[in-house]
């Protein structure tokens, strides 16, 4: 069964450093998403991406964040100058459709720890 | 005001029984979507079910159904014939259009424990 994969599974970084979180969505999916979940708390939507551009983003997704689809398979989230409060689990998801009967498939997540 | 409210922080259900997890939402949009996700203790997020605001019928996916009551702004998840593997955190979420963009808003979750 096709699945969304994410690398790395864990990342530890120093405050102020840049990190890139990688995702490989399901191959025929067209819509891609990033969410984050601060430990034990509710999930927060960051951004959605379609046709090589951002289609929706939340207030959290400020200039510190960027997303890219550098090739036909990877979907990356870059966090510039990380802050302590960026420590969270970051989930990537993909879907074939958006709206309507969309079904999002999530990756296993990357746990980011900023020291 | 909370956009998505899940009033049950924790629930217990006996195996094979049905359980309803409550979710109410607040939006002024006419077009919106409602979602339920499951997060087992292992941490992954699993999409369960989707309901569009214009869908006339309640969504169903196997043992999951969404009791959509638009006038009451509720979107309760019903799990029939509970299994031990259903023990997890369950999140209700809404996609609404706000200030020209879509936003996904999650509730605080309900932790379900299925008892043998």
PDB file of C-alpha atoms in Angstrom:
ATOM      1  CA  UNK A   1       0.000   0.000   0.000  1.00  0.00           C
ATOM      2  CA  UNK A   2       1.445   3.389  -0.928  1.00  0.00           C
ATOM      3  CA  UNK A   3       2.423   5.589   1.983  1.00  0.00           C
ATOM      4  CA  UNK A   4       3.817   8.989   2.801  1.00  0.00           C
ATOM      5  CA  UNK A   5       7.374   8.897   4.116  1.00  0.00           C
ATOM      6  CA  UNK A   6       9.256  11.512   6.099  1.00  0.00           C
ATOM      7  CA  UNK A   7      12.914  11.997   6.919  1.00  0.00           C
ATOM      8  CA  UNK A   8      14.498  12.315   9.334  1.00  0.00           C
ATOM      9  CA  UNK A   9      12.371  10.704  12.020  1.00  0.00           C
ATOM     10  CA  UNK A  10      14.112  12.846  14.643  1.00  0.00           C
ATOM     11  CA  UNK A  11      16.128  16.051  14.342  1.00  0.00           C
ATOM     12  CA  UNK A  12      17.942  17.952  17.055  1.00  0.00           C
ATOM     13  CA  UNK A  13      19.201  21.420  16.240  1.00  0.00           C
ATOM     14  CA  UNK A  14      20.538  24.507  17.924  1.00  0.00           C
ATOM     15  CA  UNK A  15      18.408  27.623  18.168  1.00  0.00           C
ATOM     16  CA  UNK A  16      19.054  29.877  15.207  1.00  0.00           C
ATOM     17  CA  UNK A  17      19.995  27.056  12.847  1.00  0.00           C
ATOM     18  CA  UNK A  18      18.122  26.166   9.693  1.00  0.00           C
ATOM     19  CA  UNK A  19      16.446  22.784   9.290  1.00  0.00           C
ATOM     20  CA  UNK A  20      14.907  21.074   6.302  1.00  0.00           C
ATOM     21  CA  UNK A  21      12.275  18.436   6.843  1.00  0.00           C
ATOM     22  CA  UNK A  22      11.666  16.108   3.954  1.00  0.00           C
ATOM     23  CA  UNK A  23       8.570  14.302   2.796  1.00  0.00           C
ATOM     24  CA  UNK A  24       7.820  11.972  -0.075  1.00  0.00           C
ATOM     25  CA  UNK A  25       4.076  12.113  -0.751  1.00  0.00           C
ATOM     26  CA  UNK A  26       2.134   9.339  -2.424  1.00  0.00           C
ATOM     27  CA  UNK A  27       3.157   9.417  -6.061  1.00  0.00           C
ATOM     28  CA  UNK A  28      -0.110  10.299  -7.801  1.00  0.00           C
ATOM     29  CA  UNK A  29      -1.274  12.763  -5.156  1.00  0.00           C
ATOM     30  CA  UNK A  30      -1.613  16.401  -6.070  1.00  0.00           C
ATOM     31  CA  UNK A  31      -2.079  18.221  -2.768  1.00  0.00           C
ATOM     32  CA  UNK A  32       0.485  18.377  -0.011  1.00  0.00           C
ATOM     33  CA  UNK A  33       0.279  19.638   3.537  1.00  0.00           C
ATOM     34  CA  UNK A  34       2.404  20.335   6.570  1.00  0.00           C
ATOM     35  CA  UNK A  35       1.044  20.214  10.115  1.00  0.00           C
ATOM     36  CA  UNK A  36       2.740  20.406  13.459  1.00  0.00           C
ATOM     37  CA  UNK A  37       1.864  19.135  16.895  1.00  0.00           C
ATOM     38  CA  UNK A  38       3.580  20.514  19.945  1.00  0.00           C
ATOM     39  CA  UNK A  39       4.053  17.691  22.410  1.00  0.00           C
ATOM     40  CA  UNK A  40       0.717  16.351  23.633  1.00  0.00           C
ATOM     41  CA  UNK A  41      -1.192  19.325  22.315  1.00  0.00           C
ATOM     42  CA  UNK A  42      -3.507  19.903  19.431  1.00  0.00           C
ATOM     43  CA  UNK A  43      -2.511  19.729  15.822  1.00  0.00           C
ATOM     44  CA  UNK A  44      -1.856  22.949  13.936  1.00  0.00           C
ATOM     45  CA  UNK A  45      -2.120  23.404  10.192  1.00  0.00           C
ATOM     46  CA  UNK A  46       0.852  25.128   8.604  1.00  0.00           C
ATOM     47  CA  UNK A  47       0.505  25.120   4.840  1.00  0.00           C
ATOM     48  CA  UNK A  48      -0.952  23.381   1.817  1.00  0.00           C
ATOM     49  CA  UNK A  49       0.655  23.190  -1.609  1.00  0.00           C
ATOM     50  CA  UNK A  50      -0.725  22.511  -5.048  1.00  0.00           C
ATOM     51  CA  UNK A  51       0.584  22.908  -8.560  1.00  0.00           C
ATOM     52  CA  UNK A  52       3.973  24.057  -7.331  1.00  0.00           C
ATOM     53  CA  UNK A  53       2.677  26.853  -5.189  1.00  0.00           C
ATOM     54  CA  UNK A  54       1.247  27.502  -1.770  1.00  0.00           C
ATOM     55  CA  UNK A  55      -2.534  27.350  -1.848  1.00  0.00           C
ATOM     56  CA  UNK A  56      -3.284  27.948   1.830  1.00  0.00           C
ATOM     57  CA  UNK A  57      -1.263  28.896   4.858  1.00  0.00           C
ATOM     58  CA  UNK A  58      -1.930  29.622   8.494  1.00  0.00           C
ATOM     59  CA  UNK A  59      -0.831  32.542  10.629  1.00  0.00           C
ATOM     60  CA  UNK A  60       1.928  30.326  11.993  1.00  0.00           C
ATOM     61  CA  UNK A  61       3.480  30.020   8.540  1.00  0.00           C
ATOM     62  CA  UNK A  62       5.422  33.275   8.534  1.00  0.00           C
ATOM     63  CA  UNK A  63       8.612  34.257   6.735  1.00  0.00           C
ATOM     64  CA  UNK A  64      10.558  31.838   8.875  1.00  0.00           C
ATOM     65  CA  UNK A  65       8.992  28.967   6.955  1.00  0.00           C
ATOM     66  CA  UNK A  66       9.117  27.955   3.327  1.00  0.00           C
ATOM     67  CA  UNK A  67       8.054  24.928   1.317  1.00  0.00           C
ATOM     68  CA  UNK A  68       9.347  23.556  -1.913  1.00  0.00           C
ATOM     69  CA  UNK A  69       8.883  20.691  -4.309  1.00  0.00           C
ATOM     70  CA  UNK A  70      12.425  20.529  -5.633  1.00  0.00           C
ATOM     71  CA  UNK A  71      11.791  17.508  -7.843  1.00  0.00           C
ATOM     72  CA  UNK A  72       8.897  15.267  -8.775  1.00  0.00           C
ATOM     73  CA  UNK A  73       8.847  13.378  -5.513  1.00  0.00           C
ATOM     74  CA  UNK A  74      10.104  15.365  -2.528  1.00  0.00           C
ATOM     75  CA  UNK A  75       8.175  18.017  -0.625  1.00  0.00           C
ATOM     76  CA  UNK A  76      10.245  19.959   1.883  1.00  0.00           C
ATOM     77  CA  UNK A  77       9.598  22.293   4.778  1.00  0.00           C
ATOM     78  CA  UNK A  78      12.431  24.661   5.606  1.00  0.00           C
ATOM     79  CA  UNK A  79      12.560  26.450   8.923  1.00  0.00           C
ATOM     80  CA  UNK A  80      15.066  29.294   8.961  1.00  0.00           C
ATOM     81  CA  UNK A  81      16.592  30.436  12.238  1.00  0.00           C
ATOM     82  CA  UNK A  82      14.781  27.939  14.451  1.00  0.00           C
ATOM     83  CA  UNK A  83      13.339  29.006  17.791  1.00  0.00           C
ATOM     84  CA  UNK A  84      12.784  26.975  20.923  1.00  0.00           C
ATOM     85  CA  UNK A  85       9.035  27.050  20.317  1.00  0.00           C
ATOM     86  CA  UNK A  86       9.498  25.345  16.957  1.00  0.00           C
ATOM     87  CA  UNK A  87      10.093  22.097  18.846  1.00  0.00           C
ATOM     88  CA  UNK A  88       7.244  19.847  17.772  1.00  0.00           C
ATOM     89  CA  UNK A  89       6.266  16.855  15.711  1.00  0.00           C
ATOM     90  CA  UNK A  90       5.918  17.858  12.086  1.00  0.00           C
ATOM     91  CA  UNK A  91       3.569  15.843   9.918  1.00  0.00           C
ATOM     92  CA  UNK A  92       3.446  15.843   6.154  1.00  0.00           C
ATOM     93  CA  UNK A  93       0.268  14.722   4.401  1.00  0.00           C
ATOM     94  CA  UNK A  94      -0.883  14.322   0.831  1.00  0.00           C
ATOM     95  CA  UNK A  95      -4.204  13.872  -0.907  1.00  0.00           C
ATOM     96  CA  UNK A  96      -5.394  13.172  -4.402  1.00  0.00           C
ATOM     97  CA  UNK A  97      -8.192  15.688  -4.181  1.00  0.00           C
ATOM     98  CA  UNK A  98      -8.866  18.772  -2.115  1.00  0.00           C
ATOM     99  CA  UNK A  99     -12.298  19.560  -0.863  1.00  0.00           C
ATOM    100  CA  UNK A 100     -15.060  17.177  -1.760  1.00  0.00           C
ATOM    101  CA  UNK A 101     -14.158  13.667  -0.720  1.00  0.00           C
ATOM    102  CA  UNK A 102     -10.573  14.409   0.068  1.00  0.00           C
ATOM    103  CA  UNK A 103      -8.675  11.812   2.039  1.00  0.00           C
ATOM    104  CA  UNK A 104      -5.405  12.912   3.523  1.00  0.00           C
ATOM    105  CA  UNK A 105      -2.658  10.399   4.116  1.00  0.00           C
ATOM    106  CA  UNK A 106      -0.170  11.336   6.800  1.00  0.00           C
ATOM    107  CA  UNK A 107       3.473  10.482   7.127  1.00  0.00           C
ATOM    108  CA  UNK A 108       4.929   9.167  10.384  1.00  0.00           C
ATOM    109  CA  UNK A 109       6.209  12.600  11.373  1.00  0.00           C
ATOM    110  CA  UNK A 110       9.549  14.214  12.155  1.00  0.00           C
ATOM    111  CA  UNK A 111      10.177  15.067  15.774  1.00  0.00           C
ATOM    112  CA  UNK A 112      12.125  18.332  15.891  1.00  0.00           C
ATOM    113  CA  UNK A 113      13.870  19.427  19.040  1.00  0.00           C
ATOM    114  CA  UNK A 114      15.388  22.902  19.179  1.00  0.00           C
ATOM    115  CA  UNK A 115      17.909  23.452  21.952  1.00  0.00           C
TER     116      UNK A 115
ATOM    117  CA  UNK B   1     -14.089  31.646  21.097  1.00  0.00           C
ATOM    118  CA  UNK B   2     -13.053  28.127  20.155  1.00  0.00           C
ATOM    119  CA  UNK B   3     -13.685  27.235  16.560  1.00  0.00           C
ATOM    120  CA  UNK B   4     -13.686  23.509  17.255  1.00  0.00           C
ATOM    121  CA  UNK B   5     -14.828  22.219  20.627  1.00  0.00           C
ATOM    122  CA  UNK B   6     -14.372  18.693  21.852  1.00  0.00           C
ATOM    123  CA  UNK B   7     -15.899  18.617  25.312  1.00  0.00           C
ATOM    124  CA  UNK B   8     -14.843  15.087  26.243  1.00  0.00           C
ATOM    125  CA  UNK B   9     -11.167  14.959  27.188  1.00  0.00           C
ATOM    126  CA  UNK B  10     -11.475  11.228  27.853  1.00  0.00           C
ATOM    127  CA  UNK B  11     -13.983   8.464  27.125  1.00  0.00           C
ATOM    128  CA  UNK B  12     -14.293   4.795  27.985  1.00  0.00           C
ATOM    129  CA  UNK B  13     -16.265   2.245  25.998  1.00  0.00           C
ATOM    130  CA  UNK B  14     -16.697  -1.477  26.324  1.00  0.00           C
ATOM    131  CA  UNK B  15     -15.390  -3.582  23.467  1.00  0.00           C
ATOM    132  CA  UNK B  16     -18.059  -4.228  20.804  1.00  0.00           C
ATOM    133  CA  UNK B  17     -20.159  -1.311  21.989  1.00  0.00           C
ATOM    134  CA  UNK B  18     -20.760   1.857  19.967  1.00  0.00           C
ATOM    135  CA  UNK B  19     -19.359   5.190  21.115  1.00  0.00           C
ATOM    136  CA  UNK B  20     -20.015   8.791  20.107  1.00  0.00           C
ATOM    137  CA  UNK B  21     -17.298  11.413  20.278  1.00  0.00           C
ATOM    138  CA  UNK B  22     -18.647  14.947  20.355  1.00  0.00           C
ATOM    139  CA  UNK B  23     -17.513  17.831  18.211  1.00  0.00           C
ATOM    140  CA  UNK B  24     -19.086  21.248  17.780  1.00  0.00           C
ATOM    141  CA  UNK B  25     -17.797  23.926  15.493  1.00  0.00           C
ATOM    142  CA  UNK B  26     -18.192  27.613  14.905  1.00  0.00           C
ATOM    143  CA  UNK B  27     -18.005  29.219  11.496  1.00  0.00           C
ATOM    144  CA  UNK B  28     -19.807  31.861   9.493  1.00  0.00           C
ATOM    145  CA  UNK B  29     -18.790  30.272   6.199  1.00  0.00           C
ATOM    146  CA  UNK B  30     -21.381  28.489   4.111  1.00  0.00           C
ATOM    147  CA  UNK B  31     -18.818  26.165   2.575  1.00  0.00           C
ATOM    148  CA  UNK B  32     -16.604  24.253   4.961  1.00  0.00           C
ATOM    149  CA  UNK B  33     -15.338  20.772   5.616  1.00  0.00           C
ATOM    150  CA  UNK B  34     -15.209  18.666   8.744  1.00  0.00           C
ATOM    151  CA  UNK B  35     -12.678  15.936   9.450  1.00  0.00           C
ATOM    152  CA  UNK B  36     -11.909  13.342  12.065  1.00  0.00           C
ATOM    153  CA  UNK B  37      -8.437  11.948  12.684  1.00  0.00           C
ATOM    154  CA  UNK B  38      -7.150   9.176  14.920  1.00  0.00           C
ATOM    155  CA  UNK B  39      -3.785   9.349  16.680  1.00  0.00           C
ATOM    156  CA  UNK B  40      -2.714   6.117  18.400  1.00  0.00           C
ATOM    157  CA  UNK B  41      -0.121   6.168  21.150  1.00  0.00           C
ATOM    158  CA  UNK B  42       2.532   5.501  18.505  1.00  0.00           C
ATOM    159  CA  UNK B  43       1.980   9.079  17.325  1.00  0.00           C
ATOM    160  CA  UNK B  44       0.991   8.777  13.694  1.00  0.00           C
ATOM    161  CA  UNK B  45      -2.043  10.642  12.380  1.00  0.00           C
ATOM    162  CA  UNK B  46      -4.692   8.653  10.568  1.00  0.00           C
ATOM    163  CA  UNK B  47      -7.441  10.304   8.551  1.00  0.00           C
ATOM    164  CA  UNK B  48     -10.825   8.726   9.324  1.00  0.00           C
ATOM    165  CA  UNK B  49     -13.687  10.564   7.701  1.00  0.00           C
ATOM    166  CA  UNK B  50     -14.709  13.771   5.927  1.00  0.00           C
ATOM    167  CA  UNK B  51     -18.005  15.651   5.749  1.00  0.00           C
ATOM    168  CA  UNK B  52     -18.634  18.593   3.466  1.00  0.00           C
ATOM    169  CA  UNK B  53     -21.034  21.289   4.577  1.00  0.00           C
ATOM    170  CA  UNK B  54     -23.188  20.769   1.499  1.00  0.00           C
ATOM    171  CA  UNK B  55     -23.281  16.991   1.794  1.00  0.00           C
ATOM    172  CA  UNK B  56     -26.858  15.989   2.439  1.00  0.00           C
ATOM    173  CA  UNK B  57     -26.016  12.560   3.737  1.00  0.00           C
ATOM    174  CA  UNK B  58     -23.895  11.757   6.744  1.00  0.00           C
ATOM    175  CA  UNK B  59     -20.465  10.443   5.805  1.00  0.00           C
ATOM    176  CA  UNK B  60     -19.668   6.822   6.570  1.00  0.00           C
ATOM    177  CA  UNK B  61     -16.397   4.885   6.297  1.00  0.00           C
ATOM    178  CA  UNK B  62     -16.645   1.325   7.525  1.00  0.00           C
ATOM    179  CA  UNK B  63     -17.289   1.395  11.275  1.00  0.00           C
ATOM    180  CA  UNK B  64     -16.996   5.185  11.354  1.00  0.00           C
ATOM    181  CA  UNK B  65     -19.887   7.517  10.701  1.00  0.00           C
ATOM    182  CA  UNK B  66     -20.228  11.223  11.136  1.00  0.00           C
ATOM    183  CA  UNK B  67     -23.452  12.477  12.687  1.00  0.00           C
ATOM    184  CA  UNK B  68     -23.663  15.847  10.972  1.00  0.00           C
ATOM    185  CA  UNK B  69     -26.235  18.247  12.380  1.00  0.00           C
ATOM    186  CA  UNK B  70     -25.723  21.459  10.510  1.00  0.00           C
ATOM    187  CA  UNK B  71     -28.227  23.608  12.384  1.00  0.00           C
ATOM    188  CA  UNK B  72     -26.636  22.631  15.684  1.00  0.00           C
ATOM    189  CA  UNK B  73     -23.144  22.918  14.217  1.00  0.00           C
ATOM    190  CA  UNK B  74     -22.179  19.513  15.456  1.00  0.00           C
ATOM    191  CA  UNK B  75     -20.173  16.780  13.747  1.00  0.00           C
ATOM    192  CA  UNK B  76     -20.020  13.878  16.138  1.00  0.00           C
ATOM    193  CA  UNK B  77     -18.024  10.772  15.283  1.00  0.00           C
ATOM    194  CA  UNK B  78     -19.747   7.455  15.876  1.00  0.00           C
ATOM    195  CA  UNK B  79     -17.620   4.326  16.110  1.00  0.00           C
ATOM    196  CA  UNK B  80     -19.657   1.153  15.955  1.00  0.00           C
ATOM    197  CA  UNK B  81     -18.562  -2.193  17.381  1.00  0.00           C
ATOM    198  CA  UNK B  82     -15.523  -0.764  19.190  1.00  0.00           C
ATOM    199  CA  UNK B  83     -12.293  -2.733  19.046  1.00  0.00           C
ATOM    200  CA  UNK B  84      -9.306  -2.638  21.363  1.00  0.00           C
ATOM    201  CA  UNK B  85      -7.320  -1.081  18.529  1.00  0.00           C
ATOM    202  CA  UNK B  86      -9.653   1.904  18.546  1.00  0.00           C
ATOM    203  CA  UNK B  87      -8.005   3.131  21.754  1.00  0.00           C
ATOM    204  CA  UNK B  88      -6.391   6.390  20.696  1.00  0.00           C
ATOM    205  CA  UNK B  89      -6.701  10.163  20.671  1.00  0.00           C
ATOM    206  CA  UNK B  90      -9.336  11.448  18.248  1.00  0.00           C
ATOM    207  CA  UNK B  91      -9.209  14.918  16.749  1.00  0.00           C
ATOM    208  CA  UNK B  92     -12.045  16.786  15.085  1.00  0.00           C
ATOM    209  CA  UNK B  93     -11.010  19.445  12.574  1.00  0.00           C
ATOM    210  CA  UNK B  94     -12.606  21.983  10.278  1.00  0.00           C
ATOM    211  CA  UNK B  95     -11.498  23.582   7.047  1.00  0.00           C
ATOM    212  CA  UNK B  96     -12.975  27.027   6.600  1.00  0.00           C
ATOM    213  CA  UNK B  97     -12.263  29.992   4.401  1.00  0.00           C
ATOM    214  CA  UNK B  98     -11.103  32.996   6.364  1.00  0.00           C
ATOM    215  CA  UNK B  99      -9.722  36.252   4.995  1.00  0.00           C
ATOM    216  CA  UNK B 100      -9.473  34.763   1.533  1.00  0.00           C
ATOM    217  CA  UNK B 101      -7.569  31.629   2.458  1.00  0.00           C
ATOM    218  CA  UNK B 102      -8.502  28.217   3.736  1.00  0.00           C
ATOM    219  CA  UNK B 103      -7.542  27.280   7.247  1.00  0.00           C
ATOM    220  CA  UNK B 104      -7.605  23.965   9.023  1.00  0.00           C
ATOM    221  CA  UNK B 105      -8.474  24.175  12.697  1.00  0.00           C
ATOM    222  CA  UNK B 106      -8.182  21.267  15.092  1.00  0.00           C
ATOM    223  CA  UNK B 107      -9.901  20.563  18.379  1.00  0.00           C
ATOM    224  CA  UNK B 108      -8.068  19.567  21.523  1.00  0.00           C
ATOM    225  CA  UNK B 109      -8.926  15.915  21.095  1.00  0.00           C
ATOM    226  CA  UNK B 110     -10.729  13.147  22.955  1.00  0.00           C
ATOM    227  CA  UNK B 111      -8.773  10.216  24.336  1.00  0.00           C
ATOM    228  CA  UNK B 112     -10.763   7.018  23.863  1.00  0.00           C
ATOM    229  CA  UNK B 113     -10.039   3.871  25.818  1.00  0.00           C
ATOM    230  CA  UNK B 114     -11.721   0.640  24.755  1.00  0.00           C
ATOM    231  CA  UNK B 115     -12.110  -1.860  27.586  1.00  0.00           C
ATOM    232  CA  UNK B 116     -11.954  -5.610  27.087  1.00  0.00           C
TER     233      UNK B 116
END
